[in-house]
């Protein structure tokens, strides 16, 4: 009994020390506050694990209710042009100046696209945004129907019907200063 109590006491003591060490690490400025260094392993683990769990929970059985058509895809292209190019680039996949300064890079989707992801996953990311990154939530500004049209376009970006592709190629480049790195 006595040894169980001292064992539990040891664990509680260790936990208190850990919490205090974490608190003083934050207060003493050891946790990066700028966006010009890479995220720490702890930050990466929390962000990735939480995102995977949320996607698993929220996208089960979720399917795009909007019918694929050239018209709906073109609406998706226009919504992307208005809301996304500054971070994810146009069809030339050349990053803008802001896109070169994120500590979690924004993929240039024309080159590094999400055609392999389920549409429901892209829908979720656009609607809710991605915590700990620059990816914003579009819930306050876009209707679900509009987000589904964007997700439909992202899914087919590498095999668009010719009339939609022509519209996509017309979205002006946002290419910034060529990166020196
Ligand atoms: C202010 C910058 C910014 C804007 C605007 C933005 N995004 Fe993002 N987005 C990001 C960043 C940064 C990431 C990377 C997040 C990560 O890796 O977890 C991201 C991630 C994504 C992803 C996941 C990519 C992958 O490889 O898994 C998708 C899909 C996406 N954004 C779509 C969009 C769409 C569609 C829009 C417009 C409606 C948009 N984003 C607007 C910054 C932005």
XYZ file of N, CA and C and ligand atoms in Angstrom:
586
model
N 0.842 -1.216 0.000
C 0.000 0.000 0.000
C 0.871 1.257 0.000
N 1.880 1.194 0.946
C 2.768 2.358 1.059
C 3.543 2.582 -0.246
N 3.998 1.458 -0.839
C 4.797 1.619 -2.061
C 3.923 2.098 -3.225
N 2.595 1.681 -3.224
C 1.702 2.173 -4.281
C 1.552 3.680 -4.174
N 1.401 4.149 -2.927
C 1.226 5.590 -2.727
C 2.472 6.351 -3.183
N 3.667 5.836 -2.821
C 4.865 6.589 -3.218
C 5.071 6.499 -4.733
N 4.613 5.376 -5.361
C 4.699 5.256 -6.819
C 3.803 6.305 -7.481
N 2.535 6.392 -6.985
C 1.604 7.392 -7.542
C 2.123 8.805 -7.309
N 2.689 9.008 -6.100
C 3.254 10.321 -5.779
C 4.351 10.681 -6.766
N 5.160 9.690 -7.145
C 6.259 9.917 -8.106
C 5.716 10.354 -9.452
N 4.629 9.674 -9.891
C 4.048 10.013 -11.192
C 3.498 11.441 -11.172
N 2.770 11.753 -10.084
C 2.183 13.102 -9.989
C 3.292 14.160 -9.975
N 4.359 13.882 -9.240
C 5.479 14.818 -9.177
C 6.064 15.027 -10.583
N 6.252 13.903 -11.318
C 6.831 14.005 -12.665
C 5.918 14.831 -13.579
N 4.591 14.610 -13.458
C 3.653 15.364 -14.304
C 3.702 16.859 -13.996
N 3.761 17.179 -12.693
C 3.816 18.590 -12.305
C 5.088 19.236 -12.870
N 6.214 18.504 -12.778
C 7.478 19.041 -13.304
C 7.356 19.287 -14.815
N 6.737 18.327 -15.530
C 6.576 18.476 -16.987
C 5.729 19.698 -17.344
N 4.593 19.848 -16.644
C 3.708 20.988 -16.929
C 4.437 22.298 -16.652
N 5.152 22.348 -15.507
C 5.893 23.579 -15.174
C 6.979 23.858 -16.205
N 7.689 22.782 -16.635
C 8.761 22.973 -17.629
C 8.152 23.532 -18.925
N 6.991 22.994 -19.333
C 6.313 23.482 -20.541
C 5.933 24.940 -20.383
N 5.379 25.284 -19.215
C 4.951 26.665 -18.963
C 6.145 27.628 -19.051
N 7.252 27.251 -18.392
C 8.402 28.161 -18.403
C 9.060 28.217 -19.780
N 8.986 27.113 -20.549
C 9.536 27.140 -21.916
C 8.777 28.174 -22.753
N 7.434 28.214 -22.593
C 6.629 29.188 -23.351
C 6.953 30.599 -22.873
N 6.949 30.791 -21.529
C 7.177 32.135 -20.967
C 8.570 32.664 -21.309
N 9.563 31.760 -21.398
C 10.936 32.210 -21.629
C 11.228 32.410 -23.118
N 10.201 32.177 -23.979
C 10.402 32.452 -25.408
C 11.062 31.310 -26.166
N 11.010 30.096 -25.633
C 11.614 28.962 -26.347
C 10.688 28.372 -27.402
N 9.387 28.772 -27.385
C 8.460 28.270 -28.401
C 8.412 29.305 -29.527
N 8.713 28.884 -30.793
C 8.798 29.860 -31.880
C 7.496 30.638 -32.061
N 7.591 31.970 -32.194
C 6.408 32.794 -32.395
C 6.375 33.365 -33.810
N 7.513 33.351 -34.518
C 7.570 33.889 -35.880
C 7.163 32.845 -36.899
N 6.977 33.311 -38.152
C 6.589 32.387 -39.222
C 7.774 32.083 -40.126
N 9.009 32.408 -39.672
C 10.170 32.210 -40.538
C 11.070 31.076 -40.077
N 10.534 30.209 -39.196
C 11.278 28.988 -38.859
C 10.344 27.805 -39.073
N 10.912 26.640 -39.249
C 10.102 25.432 -39.463
C 9.364 25.067 -38.173
N 8.160 24.496 -38.281
C 7.445 24.091 -37.066
C 8.187 22.977 -36.333
N 8.033 22.943 -35.011
C 8.708 21.908 -34.225
C 7.992 20.567 -34.416
N 8.665 19.486 -33.998
C 8.087 18.144 -34.151
C 6.758 18.035 -33.396
N 6.685 18.673 -32.205
C 5.452 18.610 -31.414
C 4.312 19.288 -32.167
N 4.586 20.493 -32.704
C 3.550 21.222 -33.453
C 3.075 20.381 -34.643
N 4.038 19.770 -35.350
C 3.677 18.975 -36.543
C 2.816 17.781 -36.160
N 3.203 17.121 -35.051
C 2.457 15.928 -34.630
C 1.022 16.299 -34.267
N 0.877 17.360 -33.447
C -0.473 17.762 -33.010
C -1.317 18.133 -34.236
N -0.750 18.958 -35.133
C -1.523 19.439 -36.279
C -1.931 18.284 -37.197
N -0.974 17.413 -37.534
C -1.286 16.316 -38.474
C -2.256 15.309 -37.877
N -2.036 14.952 -36.604
C -2.886 13.943 -35.978
C -4.308 14.467 -35.821
N -4.425 15.737 -35.409
C -5.767 16.320 -35.224
C -6.494 16.407 -36.567
N -5.772 16.792 -37.628
C -6.410 16.935 -38.942
C -6.900 15.574 -39.447
N -6.044 14.557 -39.320
C -6.450 13.217 -39.790
C -7.685 12.724 -39.040
N -7.696 12.936 -37.715
C -8.824 12.467 -36.902
C -10.108 13.206 -37.277
N -9.997 14.528 -37.497
C -11.189 15.319 -37.831
C -11.731 14.903 -39.198
N -10.830 14.675 -40.159
C -11.278 14.278 -41.507
C -11.985 12.925 -41.446
N -11.386 12.012 -40.677
C -11.962 10.672 -40.537
C -13.376 10.748 -39.964
N -13.518 11.584 -38.912
C -14.805 11.691 -38.226
C -15.857 12.389 -39.103
N -15.454 13.473 -39.775
C -16.441 14.351 -40.417
C -16.740 14.046 -41.887
N -15.892 13.272 -42.568
C -16.142 13.114 -44.007
C -16.710 11.739 -44.361
N -16.957 10.908 -43.337
C -17.526 9.575 -43.593
C -18.887 9.713 -44.267
N -19.053 9.084 -45.429
C -20.352 9.098 -46.094
C -20.702 10.428 -46.751
N -19.762 11.376 -46.739
C -20.035 12.696 -47.340
C -19.691 12.645 -48.832
N -20.669 12.983 -49.680
C -20.418 12.938 -51.133
C -20.865 14.244 -51.765
N -20.220 14.600 -52.879
C -20.553 15.850 -53.575
C -21.967 15.778 -54.152
N -22.883 16.643 -53.681
C -24.258 16.598 -54.183
C -24.412 17.329 -55.524
N -23.370 18.052 -55.956
C -23.474 18.845 -57.192
C -23.067 17.988 -58.394
N -23.886 18.019 -59.438
C -23.609 17.221 -60.639
C -22.417 17.787 -61.400
N -21.467 16.915 -61.811
C -20.366 17.445 -62.620
C -20.879 17.898 -63.996
N -20.536 19.121 -64.377
C -20.877 19.629 -65.711
C -19.869 20.716 -66.018
N -19.713 21.058 -67.297
C -18.755 22.113 -67.655
C -19.109 23.409 -66.932
N -20.424 23.691 -66.866
C -20.856 24.942 -66.249
C -20.453 24.999 -64.757
N -20.701 23.890 -64.046
C -20.349 23.866 -62.620
C -18.836 23.927 -62.412
N -18.086 23.267 -63.315
C -16.622 23.302 -63.197
C -16.098 24.717 -63.451
N -16.693 25.408 -64.423
C -16.256 26.780 -64.723
C -16.555 27.700 -63.534
N -17.702 27.488 -62.882
C -17.978 28.253 -61.648
C -16.885 27.961 -60.620
N -16.472 26.693 -60.520
C -15.393 26.313 -59.594
C -14.099 27.052 -59.928
N -13.766 27.136 -61.222
C -12.550 27.850 -61.644
C -12.633 29.316 -61.224
N -13.792 29.945 -61.462
C -13.926 31.375 -61.135
C -13.824 31.608 -59.620
N -14.452 30.720 -58.839
C -14.384 30.870 -57.375
C -12.942 30.683 -56.891
N -12.235 29.740 -57.523
C -10.824 29.516 -57.176
C -10.010 30.766 -57.510
N -10.276 31.337 -58.688
C -9.531 32.533 -59.111
C -9.747 33.679 -58.119
N -10.966 33.796 -57.607
C -11.261 34.905 -56.690
C -10.695 34.673 -55.284
N -10.633 33.415 -54.866
C -10.345 33.143 -53.450
C -9.039 32.419 -53.146
N -8.445 31.754 -54.113
C -7.376 30.812 -53.778
C -6.037 31.072 -54.459
N -6.034 31.723 -55.642
C -4.775 31.824 -56.417
C -3.649 32.489 -55.632
N -3.972 33.467 -54.802
C -2.905 34.199 -54.107
C -2.025 33.237 -53.296
N -2.611 32.165 -52.781
C -1.816 31.196 -52.015
C -1.494 29.934 -52.809
N -2.432 29.476 -53.654
C -2.232 28.174 -54.319
C -1.862 28.287 -55.792
N -1.730 29.519 -56.310
C -1.223 29.709 -57.656
C -2.232 29.472 -58.759
N -1.885 29.974 -59.951
C -2.701 29.772 -61.157
C -2.151 28.555 -61.903
N -2.485 28.418 -63.187
C -2.106 27.192 -63.909
C -0.596 27.097 -64.157
N 0.145 28.212 -63.999
C 1.609 28.141 -64.164
C 2.312 27.658 -62.883
N 1.545 27.495 -61.794
C 2.074 26.978 -60.515
C 3.252 27.790 -59.975
N 3.309 29.101 -60.324
C 4.410 29.940 -59.804
C 3.921 30.661 -58.548
N 4.584 30.456 -57.404
C 4.070 31.008 -56.142
C 4.163 32.525 -56.065
N 3.155 33.133 -55.443
C 3.147 34.574 -55.183
C 4.145 34.870 -54.065
N 4.388 36.147 -53.798
C 5.276 36.485 -52.674
C 4.742 35.962 -51.339
N 3.454 36.216 -50.990
C 2.985 35.665 -49.708
C 3.146 34.152 -49.633
N 2.897 33.462 -50.741
C 2.963 31.986 -50.710
C 4.374 31.482 -50.431
N 5.381 32.341 -50.661
C 6.755 31.894 -50.386
C 7.156 32.108 -48.933
N 6.244 32.717 -48.144
C 6.621 33.043 -46.769
C 5.874 32.277 -45.696
N 5.109 31.261 -46.096
C 4.376 30.498 -45.080
C 5.288 29.454 -44.445
N 5.141 29.242 -43.120
C 6.001 28.231 -42.485
C 5.478 26.830 -42.761
N 4.188 26.713 -43.132
C 3.684 25.458 -43.705
C 3.348 25.846 -45.143
N 4.091 25.307 -46.102
C 3.939 25.746 -47.493
C 2.529 25.500 -48.012
N 2.035 26.432 -48.835
C 0.751 26.233 -49.522
C 1.072 25.551 -50.854
N 0.589 24.323 -51.079
C 0.934 23.663 -52.346
C 0.431 24.467 -53.538
N 1.260 24.569 -54.584
C 0.821 25.198 -55.833
C 0.049 24.107 -56.571
N -1.277 24.222 -56.527
C -2.132 23.073 -56.859
C -2.055 22.626 -58.320
N -1.620 23.516 -59.252
C -1.514 23.079 -60.646
C -0.398 22.047 -60.804
N 0.586 22.076 -59.871
C 1.709 21.157 -59.978
C 1.601 20.066 -58.926
N 1.188 20.492 -57.747
C 1.183 19.610 -56.580
C -0.279 19.533 -56.127
N -1.105 18.884 -56.951
C -2.552 18.980 -56.777
C -3.147 17.957 -55.826
N -4.478 18.002 -55.696
C -5.173 17.108 -54.770
C -6.165 16.208 -55.525
N -5.827 15.902 -56.800
C -6.718 15.053 -57.601
C -6.928 13.682 -56.950
N -5.946 13.233 -56.150
C -6.056 11.912 -55.505
C -6.955 11.934 -54.265
N -7.195 13.110 -53.714
C -7.988 13.174 -52.477
C -9.479 13.088 -52.787
N -10.261 12.468 -51.892
C -11.716 12.491 -52.087
C -12.216 13.938 -52.083
N -13.254 14.208 -52.885
C -13.788 15.576 -52.932
C -14.244 16.038 -51.545
N -14.776 15.086 -50.750
C -15.271 15.441 -49.413
C -14.138 15.988 -48.540
N -12.908 15.471 -48.767
C -11.774 15.928 -47.971
C -11.428 17.383 -48.323
N -11.391 17.673 -49.623
C -11.100 19.058 -50.030
C -12.228 19.985 -49.577
N -13.478 19.495 -49.680
C -14.628 20.288 -49.207
C -14.416 20.670 -47.745
N -14.071 19.685 -46.924
C -13.878 19.925 -45.483
C -12.782 20.972 -45.254
N -11.639 20.808 -45.975
C -10.503 21.715 -45.757
C -10.861 23.152 -46.138
N -11.618 23.302 -47.229
C -11.977 24.658 -47.671
C -13.026 25.250 -46.725
N -13.972 24.436 -46.298
C -15.023 24.955 -45.416
C -14.469 25.337 -44.034
N -13.650 24.452 -43.463
C -13.200 24.678 -42.083
C -11.829 25.318 -41.968
N -11.037 25.274 -43.054
C -9.659 25.747 -42.973
C -8.787 24.709 -42.279
N -7.490 24.986 -42.158
C -6.584 24.027 -41.503
C -5.833 24.755 -40.399
N -6.139 24.376 -39.177
C -5.531 25.023 -37.999
C -4.003 24.910 -38.023
N -3.324 25.887 -37.437
C -1.857 25.975 -37.383
C -1.227 26.242 -38.754
N -2.037 26.599 -39.762
C -1.479 26.940 -41.075
C -2.204 28.202 -41.558
N -1.804 28.697 -42.733
C -2.452 29.899 -43.284
C -3.747 29.569 -44.014
N -4.117 28.302 -44.088
C -5.324 27.914 -44.832
C -6.578 28.378 -44.085
N -7.288 29.383 -44.663
C -8.443 29.949 -43.950
C -9.716 29.115 -44.103
N -10.675 29.368 -43.224
C -12.007 28.767 -43.383
C -12.835 29.671 -44.290
N -13.514 29.068 -45.272
C -14.389 29.844 -46.149
C -15.857 29.717 -45.739
N -16.097 29.155 -44.546
C -17.483 29.032 -44.058
C -18.195 30.392 -43.987
N -17.493 31.473 -43.582
C -18.219 32.753 -43.493
C -18.531 33.375 -44.850
N -17.853 32.941 -45.925
C -17.987 33.688 -47.187
C -18.522 32.876 -48.367
N -18.427 31.545 -48.320
C -18.906 30.747 -49.456
C -20.008 29.788 -49.008
N -21.007 29.599 -49.882
C -22.067 28.610 -49.623
C -21.486 27.209 -49.835
N -22.091 26.206 -49.183
C -21.633 24.815 -49.366
C -21.603 24.437 -50.842
N -22.654 24.844 -51.550
C -22.778 24.551 -52.967
C -21.564 25.091 -53.766
N -21.106 26.276 -53.395
C -19.944 26.863 -54.074
C -18.672 26.084 -53.723
N -18.553 25.691 -52.451
C -17.353 24.940 -52.034
C -17.303 23.589 -52.750
N -18.474 22.945 -52.923
C -18.491 21.665 -53.649
C -18.037 21.855 -55.099
N -18.403 23.003 -55.718
C -17.980 23.250 -57.107
C -16.462 23.447 -57.178
N -15.897 24.081 -56.146
C -14.431 24.226 -56.115
C -13.793 22.838 -55.954
N -14.349 22.025 -55.033
C -13.792 20.679 -54.788
C -13.858 19.840 -56.070
N -14.926 20.014 -56.826
C -15.105 19.288 -58.095
C -14.016 19.689 -59.090
N -13.714 20.987 -59.132
C -12.651 21.485 -60.017
C -11.285 20.947 -59.562
N -11.000 20.976 -58.246
C -9.703 20.503 -57.748
C -9.485 19.032 -58.100
N -10.561 18.251 -57.982
C -10.477 16.814 -58.243
C -10.118 16.526 -59.707
N -10.559 17.428 -60.620
C -10.379 17.177 -62.059
C -9.349 18.098 -62.705
N -8.582 18.805 -61.889
C -7.687 19.837 -62.421
C -6.751 19.324 -63.525
N -6.323 18.058 -63.436
C -5.370 17.553 -64.437
C -6.046 16.900 -65.643
N -7.377 16.883 -65.670
C -8.062 16.292 -66.831
C -9.364 17.043 -67.109
N -9.246 18.357 -67.246
C -10.438 19.184 -67.440
C -10.938 19.081 -68.877
N -12.269 19.148 -69.082
C -12.781 19.242 -70.439
C -12.227 20.509 -71.100
N -12.020 20.509 -72.439
C -11.334 21.612 -73.107
C -11.881 23.008 -72.786
N -13.210 23.181 -72.739
C -13.740 24.539 -72.512
C -13.415 25.011 -71.086
N -13.393 24.072 -70.136
C -13.077 24.434 -68.751
C -11.573 24.722 -68.637
N -10.771 23.899 -69.319
C -9.325 24.081 -69.281
C -8.943 25.459 -69.841
N -9.638 25.868 -70.915
C -9.352 27.174 -71.525
C -9.626 28.286 -70.509
N -10.690 28.151 -69.754
C -11.046 29.141 -68.729
C -9.968 29.173 -67.627
N -9.513 28.000 -67.220
C -8.481 27.850 -66.175
C -7.180 28.516 -66.632
N -6.810 28.304 -67.903
C -5.534 28.858 -68.411
C -5.589 30.390 -68.483
N -6.815 30.933 -68.475
C -6.946 32.403 -68.549
C -6.808 33.090 -67.192
N -6.815 32.306 -66.124
C -6.663 32.928 -64.788
C -5.246 33.513 -64.708
N -5.119 34.830 -64.462
C -3.788 35.447 -64.494
C -2.837 34.880 -63.440
N -1.564 34.796 -63.821
C -0.516 34.322 -62.911
C -0.367 35.288 -61.733
N 0.024 34.751 -60.585
C 0.301 35.601 -59.421
C 1.787 35.537 -59.064
N 2.601 35.007 -60.005
C 4.032 34.792 -59.744
C 4.672 35.985 -59.062
N 5.376 35.728 -57.968
C 6.046 36.802 -57.231
C 7.515 36.864 -57.605
N 8.283 37.475 -56.730
C 9.722 37.558 -56.923
C 10.292 36.151 -56.958
N 11.171 35.831 -57.923
C 11.729 34.480 -57.901
C 12.468 34.234 -56.583
N 12.167 33.120 -55.955
C 12.771 32.834 -54.664
C 14.272 32.614 -54.826
N 15.050 33.146 -53.872
C 16.507 32.978 -53.961
C 16.937 31.655 -53.341
N 15.947 30.941 -52.725
C 16.328 29.694 -52.038
C 15.867 28.457 -52.790
C -3.856 32.748 -47.236
C -3.423 31.567 -47.955
C -4.438 30.556 -48.411
C -5.608 30.775 -49.085
C -6.243 32.105 -49.503
C -6.128 29.465 -49.401
N -5.305 28.487 -48.912
Fe -5.552 26.478 -49.099
N -3.906 26.147 -47.992
C -3.041 27.118 -47.532
C -1.933 26.482 -46.845
C -0.774 27.194 -46.175
C -2.154 25.086 -46.916
C -1.252 23.975 -46.387
C -1.848 23.394 -45.146
C -1.219 22.071 -44.728
O -0.245 21.618 -45.342
O -1.739 21.480 -43.786
C -3.403 24.927 -47.645
C -3.961 23.687 -47.915
C -5.006 23.496 -48.797
C -5.468 22.208 -49.259
C -4.878 20.852 -48.864
C -3.734 20.545 -49.780
C -3.126 19.192 -49.572
O -2.128 18.890 -50.266
O -3.607 18.423 -48.748
C -6.486 22.431 -50.146
C -7.278 21.396 -50.909
C -6.659 23.864 -50.211
N -5.755 24.482 -49.372
C -7.584 24.478 -51.014
C -7.812 25.847 -51.025
C -8.835 26.476 -51.799
C -9.770 25.756 -52.760
C -8.808 27.802 -51.498
C -9.725 28.890 -51.988
C -11.147 28.690 -51.807
C -7.703 28.013 -50.584
N -7.129 26.803 -50.296
C -7.296 29.245 -50.099
C -3.184 28.484 -47.690
C -4.256 29.115 -48.304
